[in-house]
Coordinates of C-alpha atoms and ligand atoms in Angstrom, one line a residue:
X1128 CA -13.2 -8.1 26.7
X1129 CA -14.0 -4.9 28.8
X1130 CA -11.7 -5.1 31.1
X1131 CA -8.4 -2.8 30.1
X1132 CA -5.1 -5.5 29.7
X1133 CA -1.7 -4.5 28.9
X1134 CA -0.2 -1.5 27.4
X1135 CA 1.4 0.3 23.6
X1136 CA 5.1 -0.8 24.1
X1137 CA 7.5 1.0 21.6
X1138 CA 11.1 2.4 21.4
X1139 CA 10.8 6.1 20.6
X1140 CA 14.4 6.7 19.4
X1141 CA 16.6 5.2 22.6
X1142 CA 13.9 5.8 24.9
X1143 CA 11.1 2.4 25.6
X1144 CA 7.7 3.6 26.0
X1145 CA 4.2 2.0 27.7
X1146 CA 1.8 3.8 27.4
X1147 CA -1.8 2.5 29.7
X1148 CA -3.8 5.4 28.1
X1149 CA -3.8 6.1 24.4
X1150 CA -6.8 7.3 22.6
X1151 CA -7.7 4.9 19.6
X1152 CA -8.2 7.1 16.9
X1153 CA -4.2 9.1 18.1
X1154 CA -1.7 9.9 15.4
X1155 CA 2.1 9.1 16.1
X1156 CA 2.3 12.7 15.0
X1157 CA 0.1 14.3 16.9
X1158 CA 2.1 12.2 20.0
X1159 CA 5.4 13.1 18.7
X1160 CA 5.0 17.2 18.6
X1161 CA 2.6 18.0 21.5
X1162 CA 3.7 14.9 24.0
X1163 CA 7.0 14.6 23.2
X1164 CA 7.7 17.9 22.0
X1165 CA 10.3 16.2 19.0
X1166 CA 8.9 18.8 16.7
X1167 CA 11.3 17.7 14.0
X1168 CA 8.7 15.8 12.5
X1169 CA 6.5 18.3 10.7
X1170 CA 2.8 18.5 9.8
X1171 CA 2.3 19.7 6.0
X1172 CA -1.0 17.8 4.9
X1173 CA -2.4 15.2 7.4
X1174 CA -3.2 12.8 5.1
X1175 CA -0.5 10.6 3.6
X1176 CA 0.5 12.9 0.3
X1177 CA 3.1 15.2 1.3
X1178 CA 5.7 13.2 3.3
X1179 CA 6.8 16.2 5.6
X1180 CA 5.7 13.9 9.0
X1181 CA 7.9 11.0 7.3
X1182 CA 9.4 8.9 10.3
X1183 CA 11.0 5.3 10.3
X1184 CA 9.2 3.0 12.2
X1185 CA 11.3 -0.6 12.8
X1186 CA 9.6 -3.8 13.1
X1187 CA 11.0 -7.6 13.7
X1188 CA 10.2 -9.8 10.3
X1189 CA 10.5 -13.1 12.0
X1190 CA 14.2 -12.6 13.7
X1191 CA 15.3 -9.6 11.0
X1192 CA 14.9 -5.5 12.1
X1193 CA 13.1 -4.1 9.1
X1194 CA 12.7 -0.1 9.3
X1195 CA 10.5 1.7 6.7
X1196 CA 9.2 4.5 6.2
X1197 CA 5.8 6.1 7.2
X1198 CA 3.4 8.8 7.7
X1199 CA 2.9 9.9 11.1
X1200 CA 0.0 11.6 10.9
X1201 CA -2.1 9.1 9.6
X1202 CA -0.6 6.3 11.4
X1203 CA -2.3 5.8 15.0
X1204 CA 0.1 5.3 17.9
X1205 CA -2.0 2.3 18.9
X1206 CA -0.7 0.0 16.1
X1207 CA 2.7 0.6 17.1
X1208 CA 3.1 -1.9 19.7
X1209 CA 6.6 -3.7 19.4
X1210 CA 8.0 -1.3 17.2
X1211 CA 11.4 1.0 17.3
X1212 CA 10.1 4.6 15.9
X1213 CA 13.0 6.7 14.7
X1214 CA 12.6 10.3 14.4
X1215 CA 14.9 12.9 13.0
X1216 CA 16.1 14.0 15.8
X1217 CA 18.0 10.7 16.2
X1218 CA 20.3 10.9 13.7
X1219 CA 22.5 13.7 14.3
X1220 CA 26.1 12.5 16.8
X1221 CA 25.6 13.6 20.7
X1222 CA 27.9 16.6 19.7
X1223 CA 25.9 18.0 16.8
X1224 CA 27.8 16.3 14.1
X1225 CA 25.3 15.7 11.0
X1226 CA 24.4 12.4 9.8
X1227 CA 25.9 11.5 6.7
X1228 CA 22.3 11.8 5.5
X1229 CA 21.8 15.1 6.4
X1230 CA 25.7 16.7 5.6
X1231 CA 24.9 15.1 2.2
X1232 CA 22.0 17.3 1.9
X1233 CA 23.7 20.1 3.2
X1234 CA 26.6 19.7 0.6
X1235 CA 24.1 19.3 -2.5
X1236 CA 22.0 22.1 -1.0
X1237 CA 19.0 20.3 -0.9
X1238 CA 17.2 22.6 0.8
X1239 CA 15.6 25.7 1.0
X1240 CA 12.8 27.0 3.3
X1241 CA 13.4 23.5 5.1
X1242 CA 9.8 22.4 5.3
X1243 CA 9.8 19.0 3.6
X1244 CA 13.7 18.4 4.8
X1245 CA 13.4 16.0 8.0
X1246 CA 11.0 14.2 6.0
X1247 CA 13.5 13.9 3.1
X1248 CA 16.2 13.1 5.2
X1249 CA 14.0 10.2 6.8
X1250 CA 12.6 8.7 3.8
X1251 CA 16.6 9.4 2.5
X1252 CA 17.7 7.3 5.7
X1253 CA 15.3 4.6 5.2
X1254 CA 17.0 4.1 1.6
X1255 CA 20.3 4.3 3.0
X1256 CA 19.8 1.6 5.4
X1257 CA 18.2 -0.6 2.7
X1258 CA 20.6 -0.4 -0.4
X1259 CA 24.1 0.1 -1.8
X1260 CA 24.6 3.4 -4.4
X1261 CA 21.1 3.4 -4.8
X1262 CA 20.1 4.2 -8.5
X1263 CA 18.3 7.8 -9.8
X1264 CA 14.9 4.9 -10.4
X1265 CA 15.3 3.9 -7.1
X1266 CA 15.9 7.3 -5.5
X1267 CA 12.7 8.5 -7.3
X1268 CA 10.3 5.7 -6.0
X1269 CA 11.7 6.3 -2.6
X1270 CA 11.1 10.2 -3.3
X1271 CA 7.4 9.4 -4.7
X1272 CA 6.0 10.3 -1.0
X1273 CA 8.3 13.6 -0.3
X1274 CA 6.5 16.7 -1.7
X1275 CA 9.3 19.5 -2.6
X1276 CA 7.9 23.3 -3.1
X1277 CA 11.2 25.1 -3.8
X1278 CA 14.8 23.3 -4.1
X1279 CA 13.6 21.3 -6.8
X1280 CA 14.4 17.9 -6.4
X1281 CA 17.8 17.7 -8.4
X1282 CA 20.0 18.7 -5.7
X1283 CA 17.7 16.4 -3.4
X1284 CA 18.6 13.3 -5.8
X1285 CA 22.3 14.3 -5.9
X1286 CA 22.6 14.4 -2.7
X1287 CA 21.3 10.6 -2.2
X1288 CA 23.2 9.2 -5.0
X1289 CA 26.4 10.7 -3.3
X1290 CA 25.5 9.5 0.5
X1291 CA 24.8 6.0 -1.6
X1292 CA 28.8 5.5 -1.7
X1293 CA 29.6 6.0 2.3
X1294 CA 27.9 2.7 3.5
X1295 CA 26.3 2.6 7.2
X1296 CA 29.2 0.3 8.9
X1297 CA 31.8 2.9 7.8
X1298 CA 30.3 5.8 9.5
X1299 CA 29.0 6.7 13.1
X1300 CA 25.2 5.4 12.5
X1301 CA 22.6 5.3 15.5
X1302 CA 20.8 2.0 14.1
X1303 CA 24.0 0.0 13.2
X1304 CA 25.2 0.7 16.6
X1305 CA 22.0 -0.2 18.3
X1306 CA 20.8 -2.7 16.0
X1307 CA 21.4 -6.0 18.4
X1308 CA 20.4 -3.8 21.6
X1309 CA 16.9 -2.8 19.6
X1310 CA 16.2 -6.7 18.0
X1311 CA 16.6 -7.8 21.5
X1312 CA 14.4 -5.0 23.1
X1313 CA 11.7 -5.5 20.3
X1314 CA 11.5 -9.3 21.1
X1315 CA 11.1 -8.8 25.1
X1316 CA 8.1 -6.7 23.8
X1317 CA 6.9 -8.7 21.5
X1318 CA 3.5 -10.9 22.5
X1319 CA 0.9 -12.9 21.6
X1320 CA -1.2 -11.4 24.4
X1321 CA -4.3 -9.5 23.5
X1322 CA -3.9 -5.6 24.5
X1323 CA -7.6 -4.3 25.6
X1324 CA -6.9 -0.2 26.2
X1325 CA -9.6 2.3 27.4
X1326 CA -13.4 1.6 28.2
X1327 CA -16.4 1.3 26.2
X1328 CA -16.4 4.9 25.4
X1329 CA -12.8 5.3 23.7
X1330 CA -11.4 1.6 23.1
X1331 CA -8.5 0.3 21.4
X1332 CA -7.6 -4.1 21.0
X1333 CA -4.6 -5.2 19.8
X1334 CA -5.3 -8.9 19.3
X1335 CA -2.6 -11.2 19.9
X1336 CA -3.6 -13.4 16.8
X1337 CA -5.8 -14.2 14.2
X1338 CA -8.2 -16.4 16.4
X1339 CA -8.4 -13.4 18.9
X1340 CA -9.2 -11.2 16.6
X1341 CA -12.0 -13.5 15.6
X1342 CA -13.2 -13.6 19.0
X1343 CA -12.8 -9.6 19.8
X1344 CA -15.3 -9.1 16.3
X1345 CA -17.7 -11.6 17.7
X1346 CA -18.0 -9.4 20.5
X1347 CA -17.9 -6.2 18.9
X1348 CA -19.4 -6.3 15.0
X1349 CA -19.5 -2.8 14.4
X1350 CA -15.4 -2.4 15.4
X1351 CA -13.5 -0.6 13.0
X1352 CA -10.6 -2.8 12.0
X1353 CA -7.5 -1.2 10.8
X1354 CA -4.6 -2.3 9.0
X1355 CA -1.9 0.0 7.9
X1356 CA -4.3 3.0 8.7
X1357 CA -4.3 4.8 5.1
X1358 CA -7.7 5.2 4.6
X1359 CA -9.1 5.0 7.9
X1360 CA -6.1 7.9 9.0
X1361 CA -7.9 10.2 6.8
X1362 CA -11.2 9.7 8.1
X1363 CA -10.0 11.0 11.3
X1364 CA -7.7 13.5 10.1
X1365 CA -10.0 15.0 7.3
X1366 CA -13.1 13.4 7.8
X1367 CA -13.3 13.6 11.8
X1368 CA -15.0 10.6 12.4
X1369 CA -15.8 9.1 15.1
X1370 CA -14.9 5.2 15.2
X1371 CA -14.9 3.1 18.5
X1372 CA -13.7 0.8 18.7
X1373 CA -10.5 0.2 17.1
X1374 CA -8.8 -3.1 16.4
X1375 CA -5.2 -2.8 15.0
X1376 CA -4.2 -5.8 13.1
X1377 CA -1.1 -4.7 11.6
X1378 CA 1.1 -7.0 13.9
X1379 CA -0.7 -10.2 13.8
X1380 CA 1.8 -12.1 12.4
X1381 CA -0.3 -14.9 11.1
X1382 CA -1.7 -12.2 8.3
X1383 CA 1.8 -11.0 7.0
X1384 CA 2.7 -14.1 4.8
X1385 CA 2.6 -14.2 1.5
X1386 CA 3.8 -17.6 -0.4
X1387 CA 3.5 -19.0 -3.9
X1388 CA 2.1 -22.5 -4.3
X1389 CA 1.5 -24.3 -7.5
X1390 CA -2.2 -22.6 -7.9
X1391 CA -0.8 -19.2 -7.2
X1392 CA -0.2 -16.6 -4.7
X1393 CA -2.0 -16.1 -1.3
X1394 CA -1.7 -12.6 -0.1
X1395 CA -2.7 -12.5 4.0
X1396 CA -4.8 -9.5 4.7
X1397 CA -1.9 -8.0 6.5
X1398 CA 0.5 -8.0 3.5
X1399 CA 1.5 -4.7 2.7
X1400 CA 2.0 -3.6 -0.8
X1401 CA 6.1 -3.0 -0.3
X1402 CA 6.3 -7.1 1.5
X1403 CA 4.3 -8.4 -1.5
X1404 CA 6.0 -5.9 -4.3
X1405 CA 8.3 -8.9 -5.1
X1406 CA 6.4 -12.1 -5.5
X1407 CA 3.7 -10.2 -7.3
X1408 CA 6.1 -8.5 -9.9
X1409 CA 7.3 -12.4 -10.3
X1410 CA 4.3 -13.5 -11.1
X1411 CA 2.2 -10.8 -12.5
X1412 CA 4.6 -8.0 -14.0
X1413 CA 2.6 -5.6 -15.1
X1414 CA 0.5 -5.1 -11.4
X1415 CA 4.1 -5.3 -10.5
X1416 CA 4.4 -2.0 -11.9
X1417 CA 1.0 -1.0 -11.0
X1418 CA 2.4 -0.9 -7.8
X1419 CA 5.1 1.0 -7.8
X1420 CA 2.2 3.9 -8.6
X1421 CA -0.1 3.3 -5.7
X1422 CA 1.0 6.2 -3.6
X1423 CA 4.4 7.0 -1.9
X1424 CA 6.8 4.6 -0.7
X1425 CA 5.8 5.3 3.0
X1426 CA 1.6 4.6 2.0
X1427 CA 3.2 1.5 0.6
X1428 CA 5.2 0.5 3.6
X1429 CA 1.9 0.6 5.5
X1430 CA -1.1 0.0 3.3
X1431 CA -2.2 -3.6 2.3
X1432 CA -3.6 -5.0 -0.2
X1433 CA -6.0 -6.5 2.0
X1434 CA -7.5 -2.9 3.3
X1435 CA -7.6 -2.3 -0.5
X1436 CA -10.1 -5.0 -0.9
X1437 CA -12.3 -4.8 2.8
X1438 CA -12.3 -0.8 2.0
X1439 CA -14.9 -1.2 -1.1
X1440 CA -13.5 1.7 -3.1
X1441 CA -14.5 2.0 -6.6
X1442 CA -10.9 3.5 -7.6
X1443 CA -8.9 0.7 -5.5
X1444 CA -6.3 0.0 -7.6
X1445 CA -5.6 -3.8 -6.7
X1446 CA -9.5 -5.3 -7.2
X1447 CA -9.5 -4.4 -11.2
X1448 CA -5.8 -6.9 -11.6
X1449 CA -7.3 -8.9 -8.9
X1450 CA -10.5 -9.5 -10.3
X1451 CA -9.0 -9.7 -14.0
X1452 CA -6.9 -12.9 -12.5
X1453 CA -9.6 -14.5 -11.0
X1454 CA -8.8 -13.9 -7.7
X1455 CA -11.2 -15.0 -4.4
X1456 CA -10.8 -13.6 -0.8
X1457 CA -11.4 -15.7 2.1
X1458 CA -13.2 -14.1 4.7
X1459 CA -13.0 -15.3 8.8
X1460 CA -15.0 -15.1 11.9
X1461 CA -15.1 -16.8 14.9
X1462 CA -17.5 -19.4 13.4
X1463 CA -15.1 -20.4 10.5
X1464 CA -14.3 -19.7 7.2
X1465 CA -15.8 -19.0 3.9
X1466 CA -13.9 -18.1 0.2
X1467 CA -16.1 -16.1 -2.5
X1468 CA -14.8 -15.3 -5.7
X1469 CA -13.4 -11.3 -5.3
X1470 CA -15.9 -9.6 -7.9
X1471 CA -18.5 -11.5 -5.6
X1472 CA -17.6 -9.3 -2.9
X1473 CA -18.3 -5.8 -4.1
X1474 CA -22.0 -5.6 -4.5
X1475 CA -22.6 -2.0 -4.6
X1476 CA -21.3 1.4 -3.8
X1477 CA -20.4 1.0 -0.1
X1478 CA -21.8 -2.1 0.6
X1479 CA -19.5 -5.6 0.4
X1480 CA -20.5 -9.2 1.4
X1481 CA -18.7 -8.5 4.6
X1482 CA -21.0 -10.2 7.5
X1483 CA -20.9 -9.0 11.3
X1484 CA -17.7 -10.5 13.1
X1485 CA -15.9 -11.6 9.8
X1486 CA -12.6 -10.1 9.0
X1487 CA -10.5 -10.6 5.7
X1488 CA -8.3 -13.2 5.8
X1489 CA -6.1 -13.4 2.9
X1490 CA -6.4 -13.2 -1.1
X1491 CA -6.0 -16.2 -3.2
X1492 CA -4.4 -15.1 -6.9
X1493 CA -4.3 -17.8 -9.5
X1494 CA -1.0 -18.6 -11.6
X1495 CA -1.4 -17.2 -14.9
X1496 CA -1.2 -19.9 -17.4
X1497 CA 1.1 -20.3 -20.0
X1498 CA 0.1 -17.7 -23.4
X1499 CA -2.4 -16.4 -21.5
X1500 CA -1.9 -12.1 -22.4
X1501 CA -2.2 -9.6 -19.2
X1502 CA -2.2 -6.2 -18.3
X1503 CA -3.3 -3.7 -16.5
X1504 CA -3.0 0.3 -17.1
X1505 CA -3.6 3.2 -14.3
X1506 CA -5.3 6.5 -15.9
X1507 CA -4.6 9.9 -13.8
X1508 CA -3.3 13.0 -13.7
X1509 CA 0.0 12.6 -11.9
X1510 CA 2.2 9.5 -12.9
X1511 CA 3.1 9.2 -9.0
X1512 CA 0.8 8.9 -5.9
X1513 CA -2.3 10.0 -7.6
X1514 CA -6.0 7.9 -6.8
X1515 CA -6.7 6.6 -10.4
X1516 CA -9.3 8.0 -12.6
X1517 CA -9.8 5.0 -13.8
X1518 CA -7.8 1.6 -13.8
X1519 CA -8.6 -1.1 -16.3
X1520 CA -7.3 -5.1 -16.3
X1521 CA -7.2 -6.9 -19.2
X1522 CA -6.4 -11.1 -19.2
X1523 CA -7.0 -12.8 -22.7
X1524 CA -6.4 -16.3 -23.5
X1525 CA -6.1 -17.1 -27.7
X1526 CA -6.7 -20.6 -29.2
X1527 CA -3.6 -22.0 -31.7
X1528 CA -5.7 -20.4 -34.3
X1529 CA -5.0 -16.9 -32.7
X1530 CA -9.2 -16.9 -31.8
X1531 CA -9.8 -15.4 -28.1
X1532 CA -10.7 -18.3 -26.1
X1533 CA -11.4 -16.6 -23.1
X1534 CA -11.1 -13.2 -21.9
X1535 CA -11.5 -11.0 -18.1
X1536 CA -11.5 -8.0 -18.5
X1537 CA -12.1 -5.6 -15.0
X1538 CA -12.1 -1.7 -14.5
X1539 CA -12.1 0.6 -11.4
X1540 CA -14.0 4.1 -11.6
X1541 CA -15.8 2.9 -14.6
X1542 CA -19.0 2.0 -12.3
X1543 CA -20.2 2.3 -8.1
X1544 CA -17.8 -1.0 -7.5
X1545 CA -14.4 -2.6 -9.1
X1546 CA -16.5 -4.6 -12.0
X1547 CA -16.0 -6.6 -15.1
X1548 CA -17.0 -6.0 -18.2
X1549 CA -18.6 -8.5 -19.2
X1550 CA -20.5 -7.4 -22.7
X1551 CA -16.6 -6.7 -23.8
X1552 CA -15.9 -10.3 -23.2
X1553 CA -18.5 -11.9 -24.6
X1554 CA -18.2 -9.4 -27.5
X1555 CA -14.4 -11.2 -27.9
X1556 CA -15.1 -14.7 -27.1
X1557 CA -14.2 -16.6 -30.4
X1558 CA -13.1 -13.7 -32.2
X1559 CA -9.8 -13.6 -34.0
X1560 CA -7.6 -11.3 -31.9
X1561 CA -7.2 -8.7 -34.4
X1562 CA -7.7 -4.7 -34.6
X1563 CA -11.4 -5.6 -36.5
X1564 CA -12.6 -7.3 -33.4
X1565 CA -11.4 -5.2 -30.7
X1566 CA -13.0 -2.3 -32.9
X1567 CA -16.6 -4.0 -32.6
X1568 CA -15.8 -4.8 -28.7
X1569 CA -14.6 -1.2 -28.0
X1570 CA -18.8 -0.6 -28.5
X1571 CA -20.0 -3.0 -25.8
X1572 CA -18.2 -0.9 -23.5
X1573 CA -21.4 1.2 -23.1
X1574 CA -23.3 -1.6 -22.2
X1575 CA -21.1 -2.8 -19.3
X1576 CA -20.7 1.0 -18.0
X1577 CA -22.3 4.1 -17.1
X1578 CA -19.1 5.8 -15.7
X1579 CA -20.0 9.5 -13.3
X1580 CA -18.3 12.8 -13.4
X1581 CA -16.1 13.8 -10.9
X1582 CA -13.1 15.9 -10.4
X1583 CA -10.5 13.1 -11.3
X1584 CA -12.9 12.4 -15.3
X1585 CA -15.7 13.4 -16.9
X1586 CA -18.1 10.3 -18.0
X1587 CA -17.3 10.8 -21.2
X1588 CA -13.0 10.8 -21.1
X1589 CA -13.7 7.4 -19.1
X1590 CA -15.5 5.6 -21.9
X1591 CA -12.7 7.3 -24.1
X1592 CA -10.1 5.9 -22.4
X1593 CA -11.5 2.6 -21.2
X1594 CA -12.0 2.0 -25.0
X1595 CA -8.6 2.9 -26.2
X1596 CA -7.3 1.2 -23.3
X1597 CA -8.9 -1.8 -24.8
X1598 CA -7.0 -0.9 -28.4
X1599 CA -3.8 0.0 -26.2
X1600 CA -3.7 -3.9 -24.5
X1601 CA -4.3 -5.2 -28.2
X1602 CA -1.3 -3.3 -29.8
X1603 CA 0.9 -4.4 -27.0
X1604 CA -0.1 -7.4 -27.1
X1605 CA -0.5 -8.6 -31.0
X1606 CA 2.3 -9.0 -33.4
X1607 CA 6.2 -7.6 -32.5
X1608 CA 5.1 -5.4 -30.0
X1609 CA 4.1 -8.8 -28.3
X1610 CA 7.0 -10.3 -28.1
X1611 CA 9.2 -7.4 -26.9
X1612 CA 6.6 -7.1 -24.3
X1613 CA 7.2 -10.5 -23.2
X1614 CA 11.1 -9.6 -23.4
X1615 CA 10.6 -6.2 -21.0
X1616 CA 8.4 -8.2 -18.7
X1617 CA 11.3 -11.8 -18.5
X1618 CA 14.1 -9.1 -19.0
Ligands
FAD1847 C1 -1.4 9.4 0.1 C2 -2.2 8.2 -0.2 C3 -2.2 7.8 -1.5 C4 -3.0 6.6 -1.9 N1 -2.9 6.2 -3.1 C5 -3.6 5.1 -3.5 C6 -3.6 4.6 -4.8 O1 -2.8 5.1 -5.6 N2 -4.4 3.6 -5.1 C7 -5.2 3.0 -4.2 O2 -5.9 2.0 -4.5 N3 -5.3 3.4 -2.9 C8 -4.5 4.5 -2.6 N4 -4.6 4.9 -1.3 C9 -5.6 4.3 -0.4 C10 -5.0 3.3 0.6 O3 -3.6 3.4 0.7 C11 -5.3 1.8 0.1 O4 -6.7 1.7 -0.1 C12 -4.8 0.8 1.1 O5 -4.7 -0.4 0.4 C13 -5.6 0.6 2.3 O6 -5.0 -0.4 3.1 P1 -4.7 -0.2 4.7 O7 -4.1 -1.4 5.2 O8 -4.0 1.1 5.0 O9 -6.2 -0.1 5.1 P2 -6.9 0.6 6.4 O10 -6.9 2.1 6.2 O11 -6.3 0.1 7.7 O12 -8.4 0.0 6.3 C14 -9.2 0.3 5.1 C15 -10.5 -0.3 5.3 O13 -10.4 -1.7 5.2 C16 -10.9 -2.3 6.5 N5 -10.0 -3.4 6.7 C17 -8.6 -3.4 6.6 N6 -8.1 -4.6 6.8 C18 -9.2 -5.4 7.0 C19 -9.3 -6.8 7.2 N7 -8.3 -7.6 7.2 N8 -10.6 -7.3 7.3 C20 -11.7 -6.5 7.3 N9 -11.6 -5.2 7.1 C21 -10.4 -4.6 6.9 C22 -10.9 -1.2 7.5 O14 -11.8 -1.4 8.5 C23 -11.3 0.0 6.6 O15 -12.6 0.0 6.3 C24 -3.8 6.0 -0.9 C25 -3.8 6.5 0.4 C26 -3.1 7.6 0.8 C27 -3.1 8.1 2.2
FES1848 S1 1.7 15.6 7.0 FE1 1.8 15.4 4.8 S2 2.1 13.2 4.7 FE2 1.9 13.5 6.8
FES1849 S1 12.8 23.1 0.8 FE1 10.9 24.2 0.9 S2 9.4 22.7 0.4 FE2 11.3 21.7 0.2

């Protein structure tokens, strides 16, 4: 594997790309404004929050064109092989004619200094594409990512509820025209070849599969693999790390599926949160709406849940559900396979049972059994696309004589790792699940955790709100709060 083999093959707009040289650690951004000169696509914040560089980036899910939207300027050009990227600049007719898109937000005067606008307009399009007359909660998650300064984002919302009535077939629409032309494009492209770019200095692999990438890590343990790029993008752009080399696994098709079975739910590494957003509000409804807080729509589009777990972050959002479920994560190398429970993995700040050459595979999540009480609540400061100050999981099981028979309860940013808390369990076990119990439990809290201050809590409002977050799960859980609960959640 030192040899360079192949090239990045894309559709940029109309235009089909190869590109023989491409730094690993390149942002689509930076390659749309200084290479390509579509300046368009605007840089506001480098790092995934402000949605200005929003682009749509069209990939083939089995024979279907999906497009979604992203961040360019954390996502790396090298994980874009077999994809159609549209930019802004695309949308307008050959004579200057405005998109629908665009004349809608023209006619609702949705904007003013025009900063955040062709990022609006994309993550707009990308909702256009996707749904009929869109409703205002539908145009606000898709609006999560897009940071406004000064229109306001009234006229912004007005604008895509009245584009939501003029559907794409009854218009002029570049990707309805194009759309058999780019499926059959994408699929020329499309490989299981392993793509070996640059030398030992600068090096980017695209393995062809999950076996190769099992072979690429045996050679090269210290790689830096990268999934949908949202945290590794930021330690380039912020950070300015240096990472060699870089293994995109973002289209191994093996690692994209995600499928119930009568145990549960296995989540491939290279699921991202908007592909499993359905199954997992199924199944688990309150991480179901968990999710639709973790970041924009376009960090959804690309992050996984996988790169969630492998990352190690104390304030992940998905471990504390995970682990609170009784999830395990199988983890791959070229010499097999081995599955460990999930709170197994995190061992301490930074540090997870991840050996040399092994890669995450997939997530197992168990089915909740019938009776069996869950939730999970996000604490911090913004509702939307805000890292959590803390998140805490709570799963109880109760006997017929309402006694708690057993009981998981996980936090994030309570501790150096996602962890249990396990004196708050035992302190339940066989209790009657009333407000008296949780009341002595709220205590052991201080036993399981010594949470730091930082910038997002003080120690003290953790174990404030870790506590009442305890009390909050009970109310909402006990009595005829329970069972409209139950109702929202089958409703
Ligand atoms: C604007 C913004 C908002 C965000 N908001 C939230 C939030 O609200 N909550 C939250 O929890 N996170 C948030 N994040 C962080 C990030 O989106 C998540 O952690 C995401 O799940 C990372 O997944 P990824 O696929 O992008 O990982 P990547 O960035 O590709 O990788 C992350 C880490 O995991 C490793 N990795 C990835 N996949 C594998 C694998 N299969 N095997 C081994 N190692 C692997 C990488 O080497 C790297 O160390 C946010 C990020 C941004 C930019
Ligand atoms: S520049 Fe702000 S999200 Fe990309
Ligand atoms: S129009 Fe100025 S930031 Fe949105």
């Amino acid at each position: 594997m030192t040899k360079s083999a192949g090239s990045i093959r894309f559709i940029l707009n109309d235009r089909d790309i190869a590109l023989t040289s491409v730094s690993p650690t390149g942002t689509l951004l930076d390659f749309l404004r200084l290479e390509r000169r579509l300046t368009g696509t605007k840089e506001g914040c480098a790092e995934g929050d402000c949605g200005a560089c929003t682009v749509l980036v069209g990939r083939l899910a089995g024979d279907d064109l999906v497009y979604e939207s992203v961040n360019a300027c954390i996502r790396f050009t090298g994980s874009l092989n077999a994809t159609h990227v549209v930019t802004v600049e695309h949308l307008a007719a050959k004579d200057g004619a405005l998109h629908p898109v665009q004349q809608a937000m023209v006619d609702y005067h949705g904007s003013q200094c025009g900063f955040c606008t062709p990022g609006i307009v994309m993550s707009l399009y990308g909702l256009w594409l996707s749904k009929d007359n869109p409703g205002r909660a539908e145009i606000e998650k898709t609006l999560q990512g897009n940071l406004c300064r000064c229109t306001g984002y009234e006229p912004i919302v007005k604008a895509a509820e009245a584009v939501g009535t003029i559907r794409p077939d009854s218009v002029f629409d570049p990707l309805m025209k194009a759309r058999q032309d780019i499926t059959a494009r994408l699929k020329a492209i499309r490989s299981n070849e392993t793509i070996s770019i640059g030398d030992e200095a600068a090096r980017l692999i695209v393995p062809g599969s999950a076996a190769a990438l099992a072979d690429v890590l045996d050679s090269y343990p210290q790689a830096t693999v990268v999934a949908g790029c949202t945290d590794v993008g930021l330690w380039i752009t912020k950070q300015m790390r240096a990472i060699n080399p870089v293994i995109f696994i973002n289209g191994i098709e093996e690692l994209q599926s995600i499928e119930e079975t009568q145990e549960g739910i296995v989540i491939g590494a290279g699921v991202t949160y908007s592909a499993a957003f359905d199954l997992i509000s199924a199944c688990y409804p309150a991480f179901g709406r968990l999710l639709d807080r973790l970041g924009g729509e376009q960090v959804r589009n690309m992050g996984t849940i996988g790169g969630n777990v492998a990352n190690g972050s104390p304030i992940g959002d998905s471990p504390p559900p995970l682990i609170a479920l009784g999830a395990s994560v199988t983890l791959r190398s070229k010499g097999g396979r081995r599955t460990i429970p999930l709170e197994d993995y995190f061992i301490e700040y930074g540090r997870q049972d991840r050996r040399p050459g092994e890669f995450v595979e997939s997530v197992f999540v168990p089915s909740l059994p019938d009776g069996e009480l869950f939730s999970v609540y996000k604490v911090s400061k913004r509702r939307d696309e805000d890292i959590s100050a803390l998140c805490g999981a709570f799963r109880i099981g109760l006997d017929g004589g309402n006694r708690v028979q057993s009981a998981r309860i996980a936090f994030g940013g309570m501790a150096g790792t996602p962890k249990r808390a396990t004196q708050v369990e035992a302190a339940l076990i066989g209790q009657p699940w009333n407000e008296e119990t949780i009341k002595t439990a709220q205590a052991a809290f201080e036993q399981d955790y010594q949470p730091l201050t930082d910038w997002r809590a003080t120690a003290t409002y953790r174990m404030l709100a870790a506590k009442n977050l305890l009390m909050r799960f009970f109310l909402e859980t006990a009595g005829e709060r329970a069972e409209l609960v139950r109702f929202e959640e089958t409703a």
